[in-house]
Structure formats: C-alpha cells, structure tokens
C-alpha cells in the first residue's frame, strides 16, 4: 500500500473516531439516556457501517442530530419526560443555591 493510501486511511479512521466520540457524548446528555442506550446506539451505527461499508457521517449525517434522533427512538417517552423534569428541578435548585451564596457573600 502506498504511503498516500495509508495517510488517507488514517485520516478516514480519525474522522470516524471523531464522529463516534461526538455521537456518544451528545447521546449521553440526552434526557433519559443511560449506558445501555448508548451501547445499543453505538452497536447499531457500527453494525450498519460494517455491513454497508459507509462512513458514519455519510450514512447518518451530523453526529449531534443523529444522537437526538437515536435518543428519540431508543428512550421511552415517559422516561425522557421524567429525566427532563428532574433536570429542571436540579437546575432550579442550583440557581437558588448560587443566588443564596451570592446574597450570603460566600
């Protein structure tokens, strides 16, 4: 294999790794997503790419948008809603505590 081909292969592999890393991070922060959901989504993407030979970006597009779509498919709606409510409460509590600290001079 020529040096140029190896360089192109290495660049392609690095792009795939970056796409997968971005996809996993974006998916992990979606409401209701747990480790099992991330693992299933990664398995689905990897299997598709292995089967078709496509690059993940070519097959699925933007990793952020793909993560949002995967969460919508893989996370039950009630669990996602419960997680959003929980996150809202935690954010509100954090704001109150920050404001209390500012008032108290902490």
Tab-separated table of C-alpha atoms in Angstrom:
chain	number	residue	atom	x	y	z
A	1	UNK	CA	0.000	0.000	0.000
A	2	UNK	CA	1.367	3.398	-0.941
A	3	UNK	CA	2.100	5.991	1.685
A	4	UNK	CA	-0.632	8.233	0.290
A	5	UNK	CA	-3.229	5.465	0.745
A	6	UNK	CA	-2.146	4.858	4.350
A	7	UNK	CA	-2.381	8.562	5.087
A	8	UNK	CA	-5.882	8.719	3.615
A	9	UNK	CA	-6.910	5.600	5.571
A	10	UNK	CA	-5.538	7.083	8.786
A	11	UNK	CA	-7.375	10.354	8.155
A	12	UNK	CA	-10.599	8.463	7.432
A	13	UNK	CA	-10.238	6.415	10.611
A	14	UNK	CA	-9.603	9.560	12.641
A	15	UNK	CA	-12.746	11.155	11.168
A	16	UNK	CA	-14.789	8.041	12.062
A	17	UNK	CA	-13.421	8.082	15.606
A	18	UNK	CA	-14.238	11.781	15.993
A	19	UNK	CA	-17.752	11.221	14.661
A	20	UNK	CA	-18.359	8.309	17.027
A	21	UNK	CA	-16.956	10.208	20.015
A	22	UNK	CA	-19.141	13.236	19.285
A	23	UNK	CA	-22.179	10.986	18.757
A	24	UNK	CA	-21.635	9.196	22.072
A	25	UNK	CA	-21.141	12.388	24.064
A	26	UNK	CA	-24.166	14.090	22.526
A	27	UNK	CA	-26.273	10.970	23.040
A	28	UNK	CA	-25.193	10.596	26.665
A	29	UNK	CA	-26.544	14.054	27.559
A	30	UNK	CA	-29.998	13.419	26.104
A	31	UNK	CA	-32.800	13.097	28.687
A	32	UNK	CA	-33.335	9.530	29.880
A	33	UNK	CA	-30.289	8.087	28.128
A	34	UNK	CA	-28.322	5.561	30.143
A	35	UNK	CA	-25.310	3.393	29.394
A	36	UNK	CA	-27.426	0.674	27.791
A	37	UNK	CA	-28.924	3.147	25.320
A	38	UNK	CA	-25.503	4.498	24.357
A	39	UNK	CA	-24.141	0.991	23.888
A	40	UNK	CA	-27.123	-0.048	21.758
A	41	UNK	CA	-26.864	3.046	19.571
A	42	UNK	CA	-23.120	2.580	19.069
A	43	UNK	CA	-23.721	-1.073	18.229
A	44	UNK	CA	-26.390	-0.101	15.684
A	45	UNK	CA	-24.178	2.502	13.989
A	46	UNK	CA	-21.134	0.226	13.971
A	47	UNK	CA	-23.089	-2.706	12.553
A	48	UNK	CA	-24.629	-0.561	9.827
A	49	UNK	CA	-21.259	0.874	8.806
A	50	UNK	CA	-19.616	-2.565	8.835
A	51	UNK	CA	-22.436	-4.041	6.751
A	52	UNK	CA	-22.601	-1.252	4.159
A	53	UNK	CA	-19.003	-0.043	4.214
A	54	UNK	CA	-20.261	3.503	4.636
A	55	UNK	CA	-18.643	6.146	6.772
A	56	UNK	CA	-20.894	7.137	9.728
A	57	UNK	CA	-21.099	10.745	8.533
A	58	UNK	CA	-22.183	9.621	5.067
A	59	UNK	CA	-24.696	7.148	6.500
A	60	UNK	CA	-26.116	9.186	9.383
A	61	UNK	CA	-25.094	12.802	8.807
A	62	UNK	CA	-24.329	15.141	11.672
A	63	UNK	CA	-23.493	13.247	14.892
A	64	UNK	CA	-25.447	15.723	17.054
A	65	UNK	CA	-28.634	15.346	15.037
A	66	UNK	CA	-28.160	11.589	14.854
A	67	UNK	CA	-27.791	11.402	18.639
A	68	UNK	CA	-31.024	13.328	19.179
A	69	UNK	CA	-32.847	11.015	16.754
A	70	UNK	CA	-31.360	7.886	18.337
A	71	UNK	CA	-32.457	9.034	21.799
A	72	UNK	CA	-35.967	9.681	20.499
A	73	UNK	CA	-36.125	6.119	19.160
A	74	UNK	CA	-34.341	4.254	21.966
A	75	UNK	CA	-35.596	6.072	25.094
A	76	UNK	CA	-39.220	5.577	26.135
A	77	UNK	CA	-41.092	8.900	26.106
A	78	UNK	CA	-42.107	8.667	29.771
A	79	UNK	CA	-38.510	8.107	30.882
A	80	UNK	CA	-37.280	11.055	28.795
A	81	UNK	CA	-40.015	13.301	30.224
A	82	UNK	CA	-39.181	12.223	33.784
A	83	UNK	CA	-35.488	12.970	33.163
A	84	UNK	CA	-36.319	16.430	31.756
A	85	UNK	CA	-38.412	17.243	34.844
A	86	UNK	CA	-35.619	16.038	37.113
A	87	UNK	CA	-33.052	18.127	35.235
A	88	UNK	CA	-35.293	21.203	35.510
A	89	UNK	CA	-35.601	20.754	39.283
A	90	UNK	CA	-31.845	20.294	39.677
A	91	UNK	CA	-31.167	23.397	37.561
A	92	UNK	CA	-33.655	25.453	39.588
A	93	UNK	CA	-32.150	24.272	42.862
A	94	UNK	CA	-28.671	25.087	41.599
A	95	UNK	CA	-29.805	28.613	40.713
A	96	UNK	CA	-31.347	29.118	44.159
A	97	UNK	CA	-28.207	27.868	45.903
A	98	UNK	CA	-25.980	30.084	43.749
A	99	UNK	CA	-28.137	33.113	44.462
A	100	UNK	CA	-28.180	32.314	48.205
A	101	UNK	CA	-24.406	32.083	48.151
A	102	UNK	CA	-24.163	35.465	46.438
A	103	UNK	CA	-26.516	37.054	48.978
A	104	UNK	CA	-24.623	35.494	51.893
A	105	UNK	CA	-21.313	36.606	50.368
A	106	UNK	CA	-19.992	33.067	50.020
